[in-house]
XYZ file of C-alpha atoms in Angstrom:
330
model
C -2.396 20.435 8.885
C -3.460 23.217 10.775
C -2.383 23.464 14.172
C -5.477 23.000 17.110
C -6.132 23.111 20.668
C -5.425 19.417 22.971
C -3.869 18.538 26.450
C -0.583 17.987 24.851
C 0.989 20.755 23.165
C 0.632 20.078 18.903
C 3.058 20.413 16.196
C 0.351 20.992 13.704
C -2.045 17.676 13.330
C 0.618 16.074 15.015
C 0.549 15.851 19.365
C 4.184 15.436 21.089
C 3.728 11.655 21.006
C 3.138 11.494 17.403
C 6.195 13.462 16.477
C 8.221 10.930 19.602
C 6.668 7.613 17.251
C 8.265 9.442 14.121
C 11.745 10.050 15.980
C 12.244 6.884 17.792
C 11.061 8.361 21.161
C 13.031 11.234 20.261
C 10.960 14.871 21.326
C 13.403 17.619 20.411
C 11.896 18.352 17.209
C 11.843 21.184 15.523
C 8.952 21.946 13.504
C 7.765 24.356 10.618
C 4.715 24.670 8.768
C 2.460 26.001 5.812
C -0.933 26.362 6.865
C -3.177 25.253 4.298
C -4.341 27.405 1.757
C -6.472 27.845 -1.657
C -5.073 29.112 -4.864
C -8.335 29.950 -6.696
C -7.063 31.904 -9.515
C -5.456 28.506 -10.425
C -7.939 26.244 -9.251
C -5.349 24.207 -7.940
C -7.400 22.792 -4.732
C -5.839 23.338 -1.181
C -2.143 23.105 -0.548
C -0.179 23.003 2.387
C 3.289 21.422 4.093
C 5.262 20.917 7.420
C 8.448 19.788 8.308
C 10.127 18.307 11.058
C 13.689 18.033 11.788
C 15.878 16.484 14.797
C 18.947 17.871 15.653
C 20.537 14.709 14.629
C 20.018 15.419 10.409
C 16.300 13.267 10.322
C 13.960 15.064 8.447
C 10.249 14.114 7.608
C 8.220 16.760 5.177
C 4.247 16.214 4.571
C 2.740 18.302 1.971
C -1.060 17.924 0.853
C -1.976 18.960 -2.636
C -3.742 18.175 -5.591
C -1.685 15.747 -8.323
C -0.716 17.984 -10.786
C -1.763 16.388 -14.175
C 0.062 18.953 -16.308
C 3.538 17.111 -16.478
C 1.433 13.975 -17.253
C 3.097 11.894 -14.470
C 6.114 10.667 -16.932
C 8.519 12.846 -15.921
C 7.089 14.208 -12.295
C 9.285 13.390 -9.522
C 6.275 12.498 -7.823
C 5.152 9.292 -9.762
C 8.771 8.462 -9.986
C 8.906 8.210 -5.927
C 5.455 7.797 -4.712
C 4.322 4.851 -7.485
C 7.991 3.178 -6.815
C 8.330 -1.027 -6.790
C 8.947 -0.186 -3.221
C 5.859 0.779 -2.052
C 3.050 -1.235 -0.988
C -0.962 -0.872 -1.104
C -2.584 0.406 2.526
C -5.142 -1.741 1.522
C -8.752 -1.368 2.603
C -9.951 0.676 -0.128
C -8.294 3.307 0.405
C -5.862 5.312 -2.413
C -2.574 5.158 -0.996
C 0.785 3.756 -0.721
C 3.602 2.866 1.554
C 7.425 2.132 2.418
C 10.028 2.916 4.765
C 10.906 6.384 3.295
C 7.804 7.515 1.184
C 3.964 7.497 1.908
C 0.225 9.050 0.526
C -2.723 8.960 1.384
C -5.565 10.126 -0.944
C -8.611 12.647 0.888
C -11.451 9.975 0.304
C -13.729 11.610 -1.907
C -17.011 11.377 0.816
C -15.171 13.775 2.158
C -13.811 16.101 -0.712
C -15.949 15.495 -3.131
C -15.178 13.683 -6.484
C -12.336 15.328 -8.945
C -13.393 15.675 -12.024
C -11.779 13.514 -15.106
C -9.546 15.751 -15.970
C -7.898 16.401 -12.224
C -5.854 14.178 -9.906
C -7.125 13.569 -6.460
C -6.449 15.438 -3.797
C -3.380 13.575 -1.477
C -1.490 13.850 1.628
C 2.284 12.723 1.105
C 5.155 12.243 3.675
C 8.971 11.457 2.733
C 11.500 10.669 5.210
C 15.041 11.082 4.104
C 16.861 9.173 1.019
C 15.310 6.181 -0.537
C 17.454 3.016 -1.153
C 16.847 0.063 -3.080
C 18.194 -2.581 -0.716
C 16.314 -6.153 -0.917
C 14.868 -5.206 2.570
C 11.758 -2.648 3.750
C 12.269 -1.683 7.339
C 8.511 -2.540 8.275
C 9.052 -0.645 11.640
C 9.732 2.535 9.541
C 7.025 1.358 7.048
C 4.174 1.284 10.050
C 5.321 4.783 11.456
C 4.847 6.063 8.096
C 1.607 5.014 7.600
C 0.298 5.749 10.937
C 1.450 9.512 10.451
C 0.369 9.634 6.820
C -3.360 8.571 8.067
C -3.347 10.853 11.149
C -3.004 13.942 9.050
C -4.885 13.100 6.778
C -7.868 12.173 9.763
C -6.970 15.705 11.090
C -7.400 17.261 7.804
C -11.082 16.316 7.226
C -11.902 16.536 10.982
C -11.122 20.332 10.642
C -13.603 20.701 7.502
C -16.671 18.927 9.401
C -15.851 15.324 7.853
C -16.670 11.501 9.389
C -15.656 8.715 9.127
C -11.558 8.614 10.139
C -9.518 6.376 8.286
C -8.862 3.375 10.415
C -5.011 2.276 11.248
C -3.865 0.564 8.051
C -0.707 -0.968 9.808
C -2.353 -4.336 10.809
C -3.260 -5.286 7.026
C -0.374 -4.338 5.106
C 1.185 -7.055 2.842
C 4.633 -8.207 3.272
C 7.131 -5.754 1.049
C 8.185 -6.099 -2.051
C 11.461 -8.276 -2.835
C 14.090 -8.201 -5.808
C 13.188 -11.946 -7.221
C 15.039 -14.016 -10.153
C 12.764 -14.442 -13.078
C 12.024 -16.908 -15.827
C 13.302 -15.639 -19.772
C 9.925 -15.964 -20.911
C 8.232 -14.119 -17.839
C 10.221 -10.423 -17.158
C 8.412 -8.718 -14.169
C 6.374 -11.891 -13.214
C 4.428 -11.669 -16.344
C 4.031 -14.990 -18.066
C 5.026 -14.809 -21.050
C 6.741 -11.514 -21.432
C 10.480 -12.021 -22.836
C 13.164 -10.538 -24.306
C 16.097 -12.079 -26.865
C 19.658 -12.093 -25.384
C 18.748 -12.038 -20.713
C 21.158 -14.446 -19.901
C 22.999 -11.874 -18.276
C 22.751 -12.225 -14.626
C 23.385 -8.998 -12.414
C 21.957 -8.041 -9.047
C 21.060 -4.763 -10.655
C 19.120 -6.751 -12.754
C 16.859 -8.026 -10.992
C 13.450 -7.143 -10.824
C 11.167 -5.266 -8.018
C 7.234 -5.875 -8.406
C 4.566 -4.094 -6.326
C 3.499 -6.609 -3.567
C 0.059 -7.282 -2.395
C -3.209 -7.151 -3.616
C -5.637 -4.159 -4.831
C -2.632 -2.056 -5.540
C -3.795 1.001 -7.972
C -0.853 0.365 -9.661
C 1.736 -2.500 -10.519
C 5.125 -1.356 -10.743
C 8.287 -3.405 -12.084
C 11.514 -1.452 -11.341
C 14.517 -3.112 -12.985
C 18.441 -2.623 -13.148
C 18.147 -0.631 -10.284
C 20.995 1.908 -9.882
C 21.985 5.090 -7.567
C 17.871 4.605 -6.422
C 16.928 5.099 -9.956
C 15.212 2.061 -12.341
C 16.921 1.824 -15.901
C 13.587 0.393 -16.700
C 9.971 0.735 -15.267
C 7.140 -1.592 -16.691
C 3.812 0.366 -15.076
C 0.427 -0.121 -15.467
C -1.994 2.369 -13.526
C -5.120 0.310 -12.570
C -6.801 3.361 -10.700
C -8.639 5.557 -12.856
C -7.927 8.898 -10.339
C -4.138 7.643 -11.003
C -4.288 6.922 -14.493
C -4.912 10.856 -15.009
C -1.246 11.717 -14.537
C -0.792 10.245 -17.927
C -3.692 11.216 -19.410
C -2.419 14.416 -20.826
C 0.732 12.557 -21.973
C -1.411 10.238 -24.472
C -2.156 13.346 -26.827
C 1.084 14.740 -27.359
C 3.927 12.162 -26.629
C 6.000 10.782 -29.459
C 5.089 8.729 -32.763
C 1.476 7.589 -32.128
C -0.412 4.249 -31.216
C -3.461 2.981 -31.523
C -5.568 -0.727 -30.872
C -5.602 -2.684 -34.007
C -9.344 -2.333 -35.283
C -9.452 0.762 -34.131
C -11.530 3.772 -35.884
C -13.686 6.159 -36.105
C -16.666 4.295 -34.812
C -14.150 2.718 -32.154
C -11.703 4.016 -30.089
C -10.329 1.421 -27.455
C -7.499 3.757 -26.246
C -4.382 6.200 -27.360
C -0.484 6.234 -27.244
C 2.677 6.722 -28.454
C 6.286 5.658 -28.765
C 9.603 7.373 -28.332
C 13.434 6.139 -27.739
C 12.469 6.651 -23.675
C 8.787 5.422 -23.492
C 6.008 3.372 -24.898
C 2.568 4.169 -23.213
C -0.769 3.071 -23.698
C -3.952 4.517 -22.334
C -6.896 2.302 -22.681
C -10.312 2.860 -21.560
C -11.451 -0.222 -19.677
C -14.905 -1.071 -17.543
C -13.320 0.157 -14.311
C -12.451 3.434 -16.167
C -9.059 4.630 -17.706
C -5.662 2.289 -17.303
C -2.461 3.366 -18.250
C 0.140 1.039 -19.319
C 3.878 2.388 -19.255
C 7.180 1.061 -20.354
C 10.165 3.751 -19.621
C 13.818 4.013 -20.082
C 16.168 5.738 -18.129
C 17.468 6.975 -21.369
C 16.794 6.045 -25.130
C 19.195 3.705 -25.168
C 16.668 1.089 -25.183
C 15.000 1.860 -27.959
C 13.938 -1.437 -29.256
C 13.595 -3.066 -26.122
C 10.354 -0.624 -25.637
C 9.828 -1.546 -29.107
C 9.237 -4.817 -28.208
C 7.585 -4.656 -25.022
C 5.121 -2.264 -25.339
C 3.032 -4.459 -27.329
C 3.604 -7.956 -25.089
C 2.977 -5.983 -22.135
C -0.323 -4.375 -22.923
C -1.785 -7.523 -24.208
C -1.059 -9.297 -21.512
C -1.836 -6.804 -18.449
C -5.143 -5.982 -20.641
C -5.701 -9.699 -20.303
C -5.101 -9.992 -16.520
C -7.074 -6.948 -15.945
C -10.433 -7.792 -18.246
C -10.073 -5.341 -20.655
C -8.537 -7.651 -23.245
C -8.190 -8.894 -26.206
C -5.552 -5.530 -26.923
C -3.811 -5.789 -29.144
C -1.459 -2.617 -30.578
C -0.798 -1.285 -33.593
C 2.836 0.562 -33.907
C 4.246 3.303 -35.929
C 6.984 1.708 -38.712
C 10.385 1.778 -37.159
């Protein structure tokens, strides 16, 4: 994020005609930056951020930092926005997601090196302005996003020596995501997932599923309101994601374990609370995470009741099945 030398004069990684693709053509931007920098009494990896504003109130911020597993991901702003329904895979192996307001990139590790188990990876993320959960993604915004996203992070490993640029994603992402009616017996597009008493039919109610294939995570955000989902059913495919959570598994609420489970096996960890059911389980591809959140504890036994359905039948989907959960009395 650095600024460096070119023909055209640079707003940090970014050239004149970058910041012009961002702004609709428009170039007078005003720009402000945090070089980046290392906080090694923390060993929190290299941090850094710019910002751009136009005159007429549009805004974009990128910031590059390490995912902070200390807040375990459950109640981080940044898994609430960056792991959103709304965003879709970039696809081609790479760690990283996209929409029309929000997108990250994560430094491929050939360049950084690999985190260790116990830290997130290092990623590049860009939001531009508020995020609202109409039934429509503006791809246009969507593609500007992720050409910007992978452009700094490009620039990034160029300046520390690195090959290999990430390639344009824009060509190969999937279609977004759309708010869909659902079967009773299949909530979030999984068959046989259901719930007594849905006959209730609101807009707010429907759901929003991740779209497109080799997502690191799957995401259902339901009775959407005021940009916020009443209830999130999650599961974290990625391993380098699943760490956000992993934290979370040892000191959450009432625990949970897989039925069989002992000393000579342990298949996974988890708890339950009013809010939040979560399940860590440790699969072939490495750790997944499966989450089922409230807005409030409200729903209670609705997580009561999911928790179990859900990991069985995500564990299932995945390969790591049969799973099948044991619960604290209620």
């Amino acid at each position: 994020m650095a600024a460096r030398g070119g023909r055209r004069r640079r707003r940090g990684a970014f050239n004149e005609d970058d910041v012009a693709d961002l702004f609709h053509g428009k170039r007078d931007i005003k720009s402000s930056e945090v070089g980046v920098s290392y906080d090694r009494v923390a060993s929190e990896g290299p941090a850094g951020s710019c910002e751009l504003l136009s005159p007429r109130g549009h805004r974009v911020r990128a910031r590059l930092h390490q995912l902070d597993v200390r807040f375990a991901g459950a109640g981080d702003k940044w898994a609430d926005e960056f792991l959103s329904a709304r965003m879709t895979p970039l696809g081609g192996g790479l760690l990283g997601m996209v929409s029309d307001t929000r997108a990250w990139l994560a430094v491929p590790e050939g360049c950084v090196g690999r985190s260790s188990d116990d830290d997130g990876p290092l990623v590049l993320d860009m939001e531009a302005g508020w995020t609202t959960y109409d039934d429509v993604v503006d791809t246009g915004e969507r593609a500007r996003l992720a050409r910007a996203v992978v452009k700094l992070v490009n620039d990034y490993m160029a300046e520390r020596g690195c090959e290999s640029p990430v390639a344009d994603p824009t060509a190969r992402l999937a279609a977004p995501a759309r708010f869909t009616d659902e079967k009773r017996n299949a909530i979030c597009g999984v068959e046989g997932l259901g719930l007594p008493g849905r006959d209730r039919k609101s807009r707010y109610d429907r759901p929003l599923v991740t779209a497109g294939t080799a997502a690191p995570v799957r995401t259902c955000d339901r009775d959407v309101l005021f940009g916020h989902p009443r209830l999130r059913l999650m599961t974290v495919e990625d391993p380098r994601l699943a760490v956000l959570y992993k934290g979370l598994s040892y000191d959450g609420g009432r625990p949970v374990t897989a039925a069989g489970d002992g000393r000579a096996q342990v298949r996974g960890r988890g708890f339950l609370r009013d809010d939040m059911g979560l399940f860590q389980a440790s699969c072939q591809t490495g750790d997944v995470t499966f989450l089922v959140r409230a807005a409030d504890g409200r729903r209670a036994a609705d997580i009561r009741r999911l928790l179990p359905q859900y990991v069985a039948l995500e564990a299932d989907r995945l390969g790591c099945g049969p799973l099948r959960l044991s619960l604290p009395p209620a």
